[in-house]
Coordinates of C-alpha atoms in Angstrom, one line a residue:
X41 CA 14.3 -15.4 -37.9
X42 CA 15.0 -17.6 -34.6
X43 CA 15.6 -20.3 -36.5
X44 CA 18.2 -18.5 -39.3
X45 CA 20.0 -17.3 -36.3
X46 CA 20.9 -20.2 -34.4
X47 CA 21.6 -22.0 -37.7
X48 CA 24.3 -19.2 -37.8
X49 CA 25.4 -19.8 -34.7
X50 CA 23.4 -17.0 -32.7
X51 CA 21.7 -17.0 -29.7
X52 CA 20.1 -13.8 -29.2
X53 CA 18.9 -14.0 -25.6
X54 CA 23.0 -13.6 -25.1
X55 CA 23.1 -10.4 -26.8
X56 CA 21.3 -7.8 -29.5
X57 CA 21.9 -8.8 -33.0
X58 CA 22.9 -7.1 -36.3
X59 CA 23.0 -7.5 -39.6
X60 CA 25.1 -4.8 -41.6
X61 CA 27.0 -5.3 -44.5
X62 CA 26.1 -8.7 -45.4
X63 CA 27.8 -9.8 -41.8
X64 CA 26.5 -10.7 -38.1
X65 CA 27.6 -8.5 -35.2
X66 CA 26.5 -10.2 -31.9
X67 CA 26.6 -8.9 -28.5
X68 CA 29.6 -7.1 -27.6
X69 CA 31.2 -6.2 -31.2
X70 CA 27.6 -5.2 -32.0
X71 CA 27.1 -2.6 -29.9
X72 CA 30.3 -1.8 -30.5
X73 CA 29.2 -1.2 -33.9
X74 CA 26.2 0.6 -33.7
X75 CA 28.5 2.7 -32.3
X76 CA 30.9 3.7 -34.6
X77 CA 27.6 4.0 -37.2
X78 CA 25.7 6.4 -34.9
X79 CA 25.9 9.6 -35.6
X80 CA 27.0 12.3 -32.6
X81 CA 24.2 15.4 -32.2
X82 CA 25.4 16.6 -29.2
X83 CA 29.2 16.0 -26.6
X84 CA 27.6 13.8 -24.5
X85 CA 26.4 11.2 -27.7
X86 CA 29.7 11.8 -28.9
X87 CA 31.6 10.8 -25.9
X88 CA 29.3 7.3 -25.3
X89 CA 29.6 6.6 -28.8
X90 CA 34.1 6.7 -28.1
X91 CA 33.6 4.8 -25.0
X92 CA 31.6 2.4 -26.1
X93 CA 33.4 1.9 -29.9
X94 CA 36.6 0.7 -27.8
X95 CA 36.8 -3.2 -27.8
X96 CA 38.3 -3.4 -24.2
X97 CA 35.6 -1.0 -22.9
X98 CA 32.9 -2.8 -25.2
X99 CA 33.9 -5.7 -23.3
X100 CA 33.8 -5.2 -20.5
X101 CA 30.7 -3.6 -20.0
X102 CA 28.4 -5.7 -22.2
X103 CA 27.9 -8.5 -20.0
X104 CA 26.7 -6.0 -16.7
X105 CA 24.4 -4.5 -20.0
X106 CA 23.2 -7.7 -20.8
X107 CA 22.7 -8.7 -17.0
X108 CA 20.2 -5.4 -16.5
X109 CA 18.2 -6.0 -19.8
X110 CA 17.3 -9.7 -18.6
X111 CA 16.5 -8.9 -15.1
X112 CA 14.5 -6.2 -16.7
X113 CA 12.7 -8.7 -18.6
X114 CA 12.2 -10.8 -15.5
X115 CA 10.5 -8.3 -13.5
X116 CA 8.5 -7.2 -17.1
X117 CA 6.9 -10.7 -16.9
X118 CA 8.6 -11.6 -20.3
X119 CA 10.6 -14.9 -21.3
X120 CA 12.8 -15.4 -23.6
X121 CA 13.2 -15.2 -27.4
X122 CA 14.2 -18.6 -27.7
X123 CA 13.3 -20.5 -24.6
X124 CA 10.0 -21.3 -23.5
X125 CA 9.0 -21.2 -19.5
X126 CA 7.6 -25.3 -19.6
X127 CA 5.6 -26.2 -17.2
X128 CA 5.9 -22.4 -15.7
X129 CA 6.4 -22.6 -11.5
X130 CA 3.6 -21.0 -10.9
X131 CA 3.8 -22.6 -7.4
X132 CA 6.5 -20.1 -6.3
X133 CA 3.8 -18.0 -4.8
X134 CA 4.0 -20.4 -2.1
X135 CA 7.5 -19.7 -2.0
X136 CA 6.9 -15.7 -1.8
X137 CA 3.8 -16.1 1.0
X138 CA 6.4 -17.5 3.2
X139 CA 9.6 -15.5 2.4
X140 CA 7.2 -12.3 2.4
X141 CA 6.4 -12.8 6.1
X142 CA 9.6 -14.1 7.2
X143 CA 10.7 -10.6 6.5
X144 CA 8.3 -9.1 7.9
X145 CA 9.2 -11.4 11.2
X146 CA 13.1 -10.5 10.6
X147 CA 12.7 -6.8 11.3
X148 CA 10.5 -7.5 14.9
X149 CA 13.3 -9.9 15.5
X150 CA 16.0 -7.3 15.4
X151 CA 14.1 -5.0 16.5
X152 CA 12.8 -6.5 19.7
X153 CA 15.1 -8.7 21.1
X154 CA 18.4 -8.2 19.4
X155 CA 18.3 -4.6 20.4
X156 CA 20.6 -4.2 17.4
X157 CA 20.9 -0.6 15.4
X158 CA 17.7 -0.4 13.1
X159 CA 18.7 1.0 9.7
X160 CA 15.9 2.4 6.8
X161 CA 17.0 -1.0 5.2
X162 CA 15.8 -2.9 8.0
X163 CA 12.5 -1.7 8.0
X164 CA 12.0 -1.6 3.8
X165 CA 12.4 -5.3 4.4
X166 CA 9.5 -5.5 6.0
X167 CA 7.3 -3.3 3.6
X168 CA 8.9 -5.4 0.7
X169 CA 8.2 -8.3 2.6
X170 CA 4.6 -7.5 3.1
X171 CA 4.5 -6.3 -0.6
X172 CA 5.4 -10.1 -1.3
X173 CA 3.0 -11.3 0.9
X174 CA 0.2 -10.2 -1.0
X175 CA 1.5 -11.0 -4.1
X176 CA 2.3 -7.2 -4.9
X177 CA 4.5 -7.7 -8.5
X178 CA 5.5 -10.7 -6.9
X179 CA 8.8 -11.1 -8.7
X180 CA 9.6 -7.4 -8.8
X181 CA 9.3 -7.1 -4.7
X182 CA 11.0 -10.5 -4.3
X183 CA 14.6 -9.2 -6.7
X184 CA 13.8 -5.7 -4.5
X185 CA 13.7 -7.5 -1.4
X186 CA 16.7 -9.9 -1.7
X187 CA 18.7 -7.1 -3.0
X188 CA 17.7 -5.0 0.7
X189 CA 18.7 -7.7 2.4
X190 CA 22.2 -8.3 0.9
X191 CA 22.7 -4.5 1.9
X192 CA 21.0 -4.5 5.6
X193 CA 23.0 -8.1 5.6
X194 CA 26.2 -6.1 5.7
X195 CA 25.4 -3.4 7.8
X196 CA 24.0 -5.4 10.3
X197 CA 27.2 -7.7 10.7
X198 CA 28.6 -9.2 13.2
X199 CA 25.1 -10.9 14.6
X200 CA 25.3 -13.6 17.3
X201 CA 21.7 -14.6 15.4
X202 CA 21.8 -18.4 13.9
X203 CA 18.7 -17.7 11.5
X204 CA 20.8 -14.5 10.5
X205 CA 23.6 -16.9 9.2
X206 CA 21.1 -19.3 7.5
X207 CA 19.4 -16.0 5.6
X208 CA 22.5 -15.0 4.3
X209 CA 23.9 -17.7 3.0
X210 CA 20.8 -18.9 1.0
X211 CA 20.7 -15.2 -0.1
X212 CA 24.4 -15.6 -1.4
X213 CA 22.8 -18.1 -3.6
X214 CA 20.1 -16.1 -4.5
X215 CA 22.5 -13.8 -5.4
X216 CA 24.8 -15.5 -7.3
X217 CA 21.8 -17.8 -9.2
X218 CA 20.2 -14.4 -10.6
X219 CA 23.1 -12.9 -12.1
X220 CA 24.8 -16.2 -13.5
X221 CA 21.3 -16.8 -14.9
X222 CA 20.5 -12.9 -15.6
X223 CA 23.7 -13.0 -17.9
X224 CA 22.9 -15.8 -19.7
X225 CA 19.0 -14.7 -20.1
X226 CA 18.0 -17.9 -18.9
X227 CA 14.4 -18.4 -17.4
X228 CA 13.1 -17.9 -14.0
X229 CA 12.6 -21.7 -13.9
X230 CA 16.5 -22.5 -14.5
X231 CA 16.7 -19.8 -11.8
X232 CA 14.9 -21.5 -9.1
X233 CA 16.8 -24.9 -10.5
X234 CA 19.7 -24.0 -8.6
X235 CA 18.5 -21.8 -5.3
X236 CA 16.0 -24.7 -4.2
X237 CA 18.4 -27.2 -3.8
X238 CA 20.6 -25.0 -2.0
X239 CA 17.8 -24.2 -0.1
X240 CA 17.4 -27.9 1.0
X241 CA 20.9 -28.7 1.5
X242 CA 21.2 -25.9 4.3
X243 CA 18.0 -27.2 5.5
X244 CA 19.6 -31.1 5.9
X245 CA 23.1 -29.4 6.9
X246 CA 21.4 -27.5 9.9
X247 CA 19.3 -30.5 11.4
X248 CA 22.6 -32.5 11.3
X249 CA 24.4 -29.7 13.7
X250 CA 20.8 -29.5 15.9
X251 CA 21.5 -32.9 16.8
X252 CA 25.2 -33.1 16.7
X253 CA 26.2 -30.1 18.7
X254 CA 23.4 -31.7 21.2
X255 CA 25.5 -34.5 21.7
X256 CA 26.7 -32.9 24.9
X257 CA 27.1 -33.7 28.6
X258 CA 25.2 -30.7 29.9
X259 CA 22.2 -31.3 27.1
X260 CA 21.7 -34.8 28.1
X261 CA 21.7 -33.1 32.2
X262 CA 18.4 -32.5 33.5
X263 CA 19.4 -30.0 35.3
X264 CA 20.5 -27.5 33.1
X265 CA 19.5 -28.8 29.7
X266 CA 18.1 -25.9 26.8
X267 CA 15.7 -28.8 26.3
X268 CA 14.0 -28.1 29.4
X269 CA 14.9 -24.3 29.8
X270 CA 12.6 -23.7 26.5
X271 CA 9.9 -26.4 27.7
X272 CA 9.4 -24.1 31.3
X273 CA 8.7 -21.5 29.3
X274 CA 6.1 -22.9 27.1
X275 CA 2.4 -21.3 26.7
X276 CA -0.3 -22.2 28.9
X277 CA -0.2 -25.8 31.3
X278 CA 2.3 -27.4 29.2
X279 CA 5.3 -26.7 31.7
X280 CA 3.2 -28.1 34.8
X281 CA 3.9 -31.6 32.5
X282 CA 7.7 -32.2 34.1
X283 CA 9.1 -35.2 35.9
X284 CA 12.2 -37.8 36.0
X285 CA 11.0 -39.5 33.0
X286 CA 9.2 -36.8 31.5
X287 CA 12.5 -34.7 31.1
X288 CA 14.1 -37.4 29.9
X289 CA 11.7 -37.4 26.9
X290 CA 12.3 -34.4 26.1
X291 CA 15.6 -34.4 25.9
X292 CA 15.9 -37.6 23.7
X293 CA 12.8 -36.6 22.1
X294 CA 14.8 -33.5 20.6
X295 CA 17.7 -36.3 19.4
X296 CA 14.8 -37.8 17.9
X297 CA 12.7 -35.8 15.8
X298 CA 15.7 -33.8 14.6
X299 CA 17.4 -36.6 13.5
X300 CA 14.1 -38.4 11.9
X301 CA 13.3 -35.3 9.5
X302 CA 17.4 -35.7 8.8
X303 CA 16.3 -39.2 7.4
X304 CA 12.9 -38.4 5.9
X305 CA 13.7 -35.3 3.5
X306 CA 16.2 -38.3 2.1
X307 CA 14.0 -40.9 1.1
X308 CA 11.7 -39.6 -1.3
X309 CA 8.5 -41.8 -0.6
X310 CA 8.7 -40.3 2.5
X311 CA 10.3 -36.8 1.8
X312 CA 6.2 -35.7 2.5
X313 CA 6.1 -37.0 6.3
X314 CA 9.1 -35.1 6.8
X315 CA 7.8 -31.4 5.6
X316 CA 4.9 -32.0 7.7
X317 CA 6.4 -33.0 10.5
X318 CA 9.1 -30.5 9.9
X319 CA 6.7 -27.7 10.1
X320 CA 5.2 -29.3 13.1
X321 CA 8.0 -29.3 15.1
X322 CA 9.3 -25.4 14.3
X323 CA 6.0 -24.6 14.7
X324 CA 5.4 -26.5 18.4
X325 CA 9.1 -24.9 19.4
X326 CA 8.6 -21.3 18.5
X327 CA 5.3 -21.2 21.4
X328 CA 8.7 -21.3 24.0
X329 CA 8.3 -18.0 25.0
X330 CA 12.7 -17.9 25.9
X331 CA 13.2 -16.4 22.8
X332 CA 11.7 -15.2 19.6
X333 CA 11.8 -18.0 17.9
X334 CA 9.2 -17.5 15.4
X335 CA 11.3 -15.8 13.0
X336 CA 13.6 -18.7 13.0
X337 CA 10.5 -21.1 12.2
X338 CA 9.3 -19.4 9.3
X339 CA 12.6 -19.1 8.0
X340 CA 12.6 -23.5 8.7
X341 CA 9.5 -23.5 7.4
X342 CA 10.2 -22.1 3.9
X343 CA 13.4 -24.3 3.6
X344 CA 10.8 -26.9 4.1
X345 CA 8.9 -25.3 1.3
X346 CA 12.0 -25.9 -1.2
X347 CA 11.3 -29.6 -1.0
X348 CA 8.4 -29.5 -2.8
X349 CA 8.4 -30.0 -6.7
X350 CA 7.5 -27.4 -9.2
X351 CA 4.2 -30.1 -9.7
X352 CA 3.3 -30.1 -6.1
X353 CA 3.6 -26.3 -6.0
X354 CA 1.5 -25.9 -8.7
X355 CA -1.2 -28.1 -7.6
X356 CA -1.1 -26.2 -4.2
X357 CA -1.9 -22.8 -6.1
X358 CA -4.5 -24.4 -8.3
X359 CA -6.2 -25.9 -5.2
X360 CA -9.5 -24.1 -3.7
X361 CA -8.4 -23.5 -1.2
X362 CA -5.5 -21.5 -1.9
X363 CA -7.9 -19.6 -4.3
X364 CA -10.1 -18.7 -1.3
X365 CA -6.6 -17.9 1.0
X366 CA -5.8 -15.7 -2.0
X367 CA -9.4 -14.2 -2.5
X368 CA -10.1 -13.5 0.9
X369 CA -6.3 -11.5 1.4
X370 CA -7.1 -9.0 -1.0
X371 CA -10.6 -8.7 -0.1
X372 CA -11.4 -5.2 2.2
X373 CA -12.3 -7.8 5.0
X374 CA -9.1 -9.2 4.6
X375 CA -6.7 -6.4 4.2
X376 CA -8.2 -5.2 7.1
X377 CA -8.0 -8.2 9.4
X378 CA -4.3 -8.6 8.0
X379 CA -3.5 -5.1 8.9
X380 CA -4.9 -5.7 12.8
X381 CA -3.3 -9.4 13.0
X382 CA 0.4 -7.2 11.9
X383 CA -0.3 -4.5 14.7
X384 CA -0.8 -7.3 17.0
X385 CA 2.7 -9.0 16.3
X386 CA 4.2 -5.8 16.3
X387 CA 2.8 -5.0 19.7
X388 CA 3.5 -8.5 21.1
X389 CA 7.1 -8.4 20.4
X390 CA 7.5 -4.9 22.1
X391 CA 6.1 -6.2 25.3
X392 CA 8.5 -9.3 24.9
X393 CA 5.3 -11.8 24.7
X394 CA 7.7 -14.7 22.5
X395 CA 4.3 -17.1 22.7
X396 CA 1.9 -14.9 20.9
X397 CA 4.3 -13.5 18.7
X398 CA 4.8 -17.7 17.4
X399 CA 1.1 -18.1 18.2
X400 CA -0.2 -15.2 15.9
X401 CA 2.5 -16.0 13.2
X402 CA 1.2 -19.8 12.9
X403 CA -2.5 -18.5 12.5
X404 CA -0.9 -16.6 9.1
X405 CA 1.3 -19.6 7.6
X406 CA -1.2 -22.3 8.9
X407 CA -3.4 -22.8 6.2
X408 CA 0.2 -23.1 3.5
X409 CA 1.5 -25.6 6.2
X410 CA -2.1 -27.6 5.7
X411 CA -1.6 -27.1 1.8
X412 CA 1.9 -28.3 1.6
X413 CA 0.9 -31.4 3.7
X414 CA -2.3 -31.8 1.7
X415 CA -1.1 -31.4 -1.9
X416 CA 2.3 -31.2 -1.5
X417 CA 3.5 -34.7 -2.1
X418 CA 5.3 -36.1 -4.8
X419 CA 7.9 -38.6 -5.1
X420 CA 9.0 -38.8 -8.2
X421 CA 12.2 -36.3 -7.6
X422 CA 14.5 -38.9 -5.9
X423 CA 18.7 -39.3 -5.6
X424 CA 20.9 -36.9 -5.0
X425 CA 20.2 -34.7 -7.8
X426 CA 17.7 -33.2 -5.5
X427 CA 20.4 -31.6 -3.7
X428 CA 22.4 -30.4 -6.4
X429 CA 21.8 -27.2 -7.9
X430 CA 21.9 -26.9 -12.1
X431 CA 25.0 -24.5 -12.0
X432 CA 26.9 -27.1 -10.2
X433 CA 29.5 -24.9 -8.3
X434 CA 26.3 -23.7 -6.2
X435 CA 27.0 -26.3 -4.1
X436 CA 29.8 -24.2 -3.3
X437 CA 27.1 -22.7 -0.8
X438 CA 26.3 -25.8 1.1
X439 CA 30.0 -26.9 2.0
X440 CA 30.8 -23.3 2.9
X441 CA 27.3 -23.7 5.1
X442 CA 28.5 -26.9 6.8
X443 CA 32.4 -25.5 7.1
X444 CA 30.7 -22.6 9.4
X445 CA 28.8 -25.0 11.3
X446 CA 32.0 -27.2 12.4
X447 CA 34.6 -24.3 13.1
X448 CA 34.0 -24.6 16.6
X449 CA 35.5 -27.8 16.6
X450 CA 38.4 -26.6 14.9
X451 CA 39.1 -24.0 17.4
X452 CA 37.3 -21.1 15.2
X453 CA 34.9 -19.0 16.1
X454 CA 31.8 -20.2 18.0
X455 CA 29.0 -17.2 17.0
X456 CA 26.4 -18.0 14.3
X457 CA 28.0 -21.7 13.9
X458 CA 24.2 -22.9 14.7
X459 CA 24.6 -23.9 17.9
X460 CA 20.9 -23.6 18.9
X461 CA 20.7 -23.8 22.7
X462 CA 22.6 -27.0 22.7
X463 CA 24.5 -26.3 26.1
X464 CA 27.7 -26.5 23.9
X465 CA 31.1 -25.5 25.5
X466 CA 34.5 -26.1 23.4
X467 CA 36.2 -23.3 25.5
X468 CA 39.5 -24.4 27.2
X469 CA 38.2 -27.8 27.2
X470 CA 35.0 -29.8 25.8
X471 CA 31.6 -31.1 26.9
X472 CA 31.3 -33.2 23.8
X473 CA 30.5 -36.5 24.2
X474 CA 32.5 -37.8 21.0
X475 CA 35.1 -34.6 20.1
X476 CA 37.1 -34.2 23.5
X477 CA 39.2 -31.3 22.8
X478 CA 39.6 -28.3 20.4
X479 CA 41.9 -28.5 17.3
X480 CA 44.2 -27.9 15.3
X481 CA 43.7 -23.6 16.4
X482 CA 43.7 -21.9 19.5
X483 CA 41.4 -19.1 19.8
X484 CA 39.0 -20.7 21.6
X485 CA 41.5 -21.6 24.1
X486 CA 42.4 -18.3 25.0
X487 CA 40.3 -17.1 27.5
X488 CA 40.2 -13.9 29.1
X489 CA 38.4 -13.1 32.3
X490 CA 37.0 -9.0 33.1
X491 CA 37.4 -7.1 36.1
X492 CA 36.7 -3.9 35.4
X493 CA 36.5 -1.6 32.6
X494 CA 35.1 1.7 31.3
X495 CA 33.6 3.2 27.9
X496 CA 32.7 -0.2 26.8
X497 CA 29.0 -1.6 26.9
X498 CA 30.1 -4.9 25.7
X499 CA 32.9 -5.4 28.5
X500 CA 30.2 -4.2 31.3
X501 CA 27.4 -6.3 29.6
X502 CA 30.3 -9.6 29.9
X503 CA 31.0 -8.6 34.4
X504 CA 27.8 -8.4 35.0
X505 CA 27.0 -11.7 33.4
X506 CA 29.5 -13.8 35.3
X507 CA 31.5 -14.3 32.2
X508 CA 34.5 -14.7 29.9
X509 CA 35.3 -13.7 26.4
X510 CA 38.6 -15.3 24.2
X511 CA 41.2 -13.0 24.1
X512 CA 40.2 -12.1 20.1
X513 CA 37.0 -10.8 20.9
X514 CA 38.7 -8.6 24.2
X515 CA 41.6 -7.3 21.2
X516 CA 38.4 -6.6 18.6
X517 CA 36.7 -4.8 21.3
X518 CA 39.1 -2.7 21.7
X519 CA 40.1 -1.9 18.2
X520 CA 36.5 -0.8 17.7
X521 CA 36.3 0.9 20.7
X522 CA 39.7 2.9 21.2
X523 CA 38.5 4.9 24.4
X524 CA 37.3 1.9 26.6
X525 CA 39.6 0.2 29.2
X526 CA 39.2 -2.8 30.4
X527 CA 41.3 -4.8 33.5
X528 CA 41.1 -8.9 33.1
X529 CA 42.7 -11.6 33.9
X530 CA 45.0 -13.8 31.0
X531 CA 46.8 -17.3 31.8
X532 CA 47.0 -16.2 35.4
X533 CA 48.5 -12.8 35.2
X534 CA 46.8 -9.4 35.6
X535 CA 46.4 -7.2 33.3
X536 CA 45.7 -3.2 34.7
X537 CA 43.9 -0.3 32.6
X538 CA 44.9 -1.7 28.9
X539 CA 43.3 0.1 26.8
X540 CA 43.9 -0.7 22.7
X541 CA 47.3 1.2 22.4
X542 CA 49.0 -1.0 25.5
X543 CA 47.5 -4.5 23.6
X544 CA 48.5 -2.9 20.0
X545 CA 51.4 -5.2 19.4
X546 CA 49.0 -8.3 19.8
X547 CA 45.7 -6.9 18.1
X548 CA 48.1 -6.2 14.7
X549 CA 49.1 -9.8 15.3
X550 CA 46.2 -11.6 15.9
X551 CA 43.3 -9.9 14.1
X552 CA 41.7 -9.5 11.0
X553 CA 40.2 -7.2 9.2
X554 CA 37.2 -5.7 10.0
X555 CA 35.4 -7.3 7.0
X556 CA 36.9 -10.8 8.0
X557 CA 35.7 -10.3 11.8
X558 CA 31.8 -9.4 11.1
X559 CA 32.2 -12.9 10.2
X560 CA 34.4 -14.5 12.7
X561 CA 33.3 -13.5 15.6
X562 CA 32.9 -15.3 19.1
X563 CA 30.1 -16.2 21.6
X564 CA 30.3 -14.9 25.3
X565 CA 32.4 -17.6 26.8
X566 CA 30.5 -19.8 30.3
X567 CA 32.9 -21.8 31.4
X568 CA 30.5 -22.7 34.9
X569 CA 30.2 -26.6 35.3
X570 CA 27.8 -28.0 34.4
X571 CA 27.0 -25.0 31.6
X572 CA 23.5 -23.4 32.0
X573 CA 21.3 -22.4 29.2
X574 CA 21.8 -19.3 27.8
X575 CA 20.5 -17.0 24.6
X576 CA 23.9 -16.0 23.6
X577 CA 26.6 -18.8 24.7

């Protein structure tokens, strides 16, 4: 019957088939006929069967029809009429161990130290997390979970969070991927053909900016570089190991590694060194206990994951060991000491212990990291091809990624641009060793300076600190907050008790709209020489 069909022309993973009449109706025009043959028992029949008899109507809705009944199939375990699932990636439960606890580290994250508003969405991603985790319907929780995140995503915006931008643009792929393949019924192979690519291209984009925005006058100062603000913070006797050269090492040694594992995920007989040293590295700079970084690691850590080849995957999840890892997690023994080893993060992060929150997280993902390294090689995938997703226009992703990272040096906005304490100022000025001044727009240069103000958190939050804000971010302040004044200083002149109705001239000028702004957004603004080390500027 397969075979009659496509000789016709047919492909019936596209769309239902029928056969009426000595004709083929496919897709659209044959729902549209089964229609107009089915008979109407009762108003509500009747009325579906008129809607859906329309051609315009028909459609239009056919390919949203078509988009449900594939995903449906998806998360049914079933494949397709007509394609086979070759060489099936049963690897991507590597994949889901990862992302599974990632999101279970995304909602401690938010929770803990971003302070931000906790929604019901923020805390299903962590139960749908977990769910993937164990491998609980493993593709059902993962479409559940993405889809939570899209939402909590958009509630959650504007975040000053780095790993918050990285999420959400390789779940714009994810995105995109599943309903561009769910539409075309195309297999969860093809599927994962176009988001791991993306997933290594934001990976390669984001250790390009961790070394370029580095390349800094304060970074490369001893005195005030993040290098050595997260090194004094480190577990146990590692600070006491400071001194001239010593610092020095650090500091360069950051330049370094970064820009090795740049070079290594490129060449593809040595594409392995780089995951494991990759993995190394997140994992040695989460133990700084000046900020929660683990959630960021993970996060690194899975992108590292999207290097490896459906082969390697497979060959991980075939191993031994990753049948004991699996055997022993959904043993009573296990569940149990998983259970107590969750508590624990949950309770470190509330008493703001960064180290042991990194510390207990690496305990988890340890034995994939040892995996990956172990079985994980293969270097047969080579050339650029490994960047570029199936659906070519994916790519789309990874130039909008690397457009976001370089719009502080066009004078954009500064928050969620990955700057990862990099002592980076491009405020009224530069500290860039090779880009001197900001260009070709002006919003970074200017600058506003608080006084005093009431009925704003945000304004109170920027006196205490000893800093500025660009005049955008005073005007969308405002906007938002229509009862707070504030008192600041602008280009020399005062400015006394405006509140958003005296500034409403310029805020209808110079902003935009609200969904445009929980993207462009700006960092607190330090303009102290040299420029300290800061979470949020």
């Amino acid at each position: 019957m397969l075979a009659w069909l496509k000789s016709k022309g047919v492909d019936p993973d596209l769309g239902m088939v029928v056969f009426h009449a000595n004709r083929l109706y496919h897709g659209a025009d044959a729902m549209r006929l089964l229609a107009r043959l089915s008979s109407a028992p009762n108003v509500i029949v009747y009325f579906f069967n008129m809607l859906l008899s329309n051609s315009v109507i028909s459609a239009v809705l056919y390919p949203f029809l078509r988009i449900g009944r594939n995903l449906l199939l998806l998360l049914l375990g079933h494949t397709s009429l007509s394609r086979s699932e070759v060489a099936s990636l049963s690897g991507d439960r590597v994949l889901f161990f990862i992302f599974g606890f990632f999101a279970f580290l995304h909602l401690l994250v938010y929770e803990f130290q971003f302070g931000a508003k906790i929604y019901w969405s923020t805390y299903l991603i962590a139960i749908l997390g977990l769910a993937l985790f164990w491998g609980i319907k493993a593709r059902f929780s993962f479409m559940l979970l993405v889809a939570v995140m899209a939402f909590d995503s958009i509630a959650q915006m504007p975040s000053l969070s780095n790993h918050t931008i990285l999420k959400n643009f390789f779940l714009s792929a994810i995105v995109i991927s599943g309903v561009a393949r769910a539409l075309r019924g195309h297999t969860w192979n093809q599927f994962w053909s176009d988001i791991l690519p993306v997933g290594r291209t934001l990976l390669v984009i984001m250790y390009f900016f961790g070394v370029f925005h580095k390349i800094n006058q304060d970074f490369l100062n001893p005195q005030v570089s993040c290098a050595l603000a997260l090194w004094d913070m480190m577990p146990g006797i590692l600070p006491s190991f400071r001194g001239e050269y010593l610092d020095y090492v650090y500091i360069y040694g950051t330049f370094t590694v970064e820009g090795a594992l740049l070079v290594l995920l490129f060449v593809p007989q040595l594409r392995h060194i780089g995951i494991s040293l990759g993995m190394a590295f997140h994992m040695l700079l989460a133990l700084s206990a000046y900020a929660m970084y683990a959630p960021f690691s993970v996060l690194s850590i899975f992108l590292h994951a999207c290097f490896l080849s459906p082969d390697a995957s497979r060959n991980i999840v075939r191993s031994i060991e990753w049948k004991y890892v699996e055997d022993f997690l959904k043993s009573p023994l296990g569940i149990f000491a998983m259970v107590l080893t969750l508590l624990l993060l949950y309770l470190s992060a509330w008493l703001g212990r960064y180290s042991d929150v990194a510390i207990v997280s690496f305990l988890i993902v340890f034995p994939v990291c040892y995996l990956i390294i172990r079985y994980g090689r293969d270097d047969r995938s080579s050339g650029l091809d490994y960047f570029l997703p199936k659906n070519r226009w994916l790519t789309l992703i990874g130039i909008l990624f690397f457009f976001n990272c370089i719009t502080p040096y066009l004078g954009l906005k500064t928050a969620q641009s990955m700057n990862m304490f990099a002592n980076l100022r491009l405020e009224k000025g530069s500290n860039h060793l090779l880009l001197g001044r900001v260009s070709p727009f002006e919003y970074l240069n200017d600058v506003v300076l608080p006084i005093k103000s009431t009925g704003s958190r945000k304004f109170e939050y920027i006196q205490t600190q000893g800093v500025a804000l660009t005049y955008y971010s005073l005007l969308d302040e405002l906007e938002r907050n229509r009862n707070a004044t504030v008192s600041f200083w602008r280009g020399g002149r005062l400015f006394e008790g405006a509140r958003y109705d005296s500034l409403k001239q310029d805020a209808e000028a110079i902003l935009h709209p609200r969904w445009f702004r929980a993207w462009f957004h700006f960092s607190p603004v330090d303009l102290k020489s040299p420029k300290i080390c800061a979470l949020d500027r």
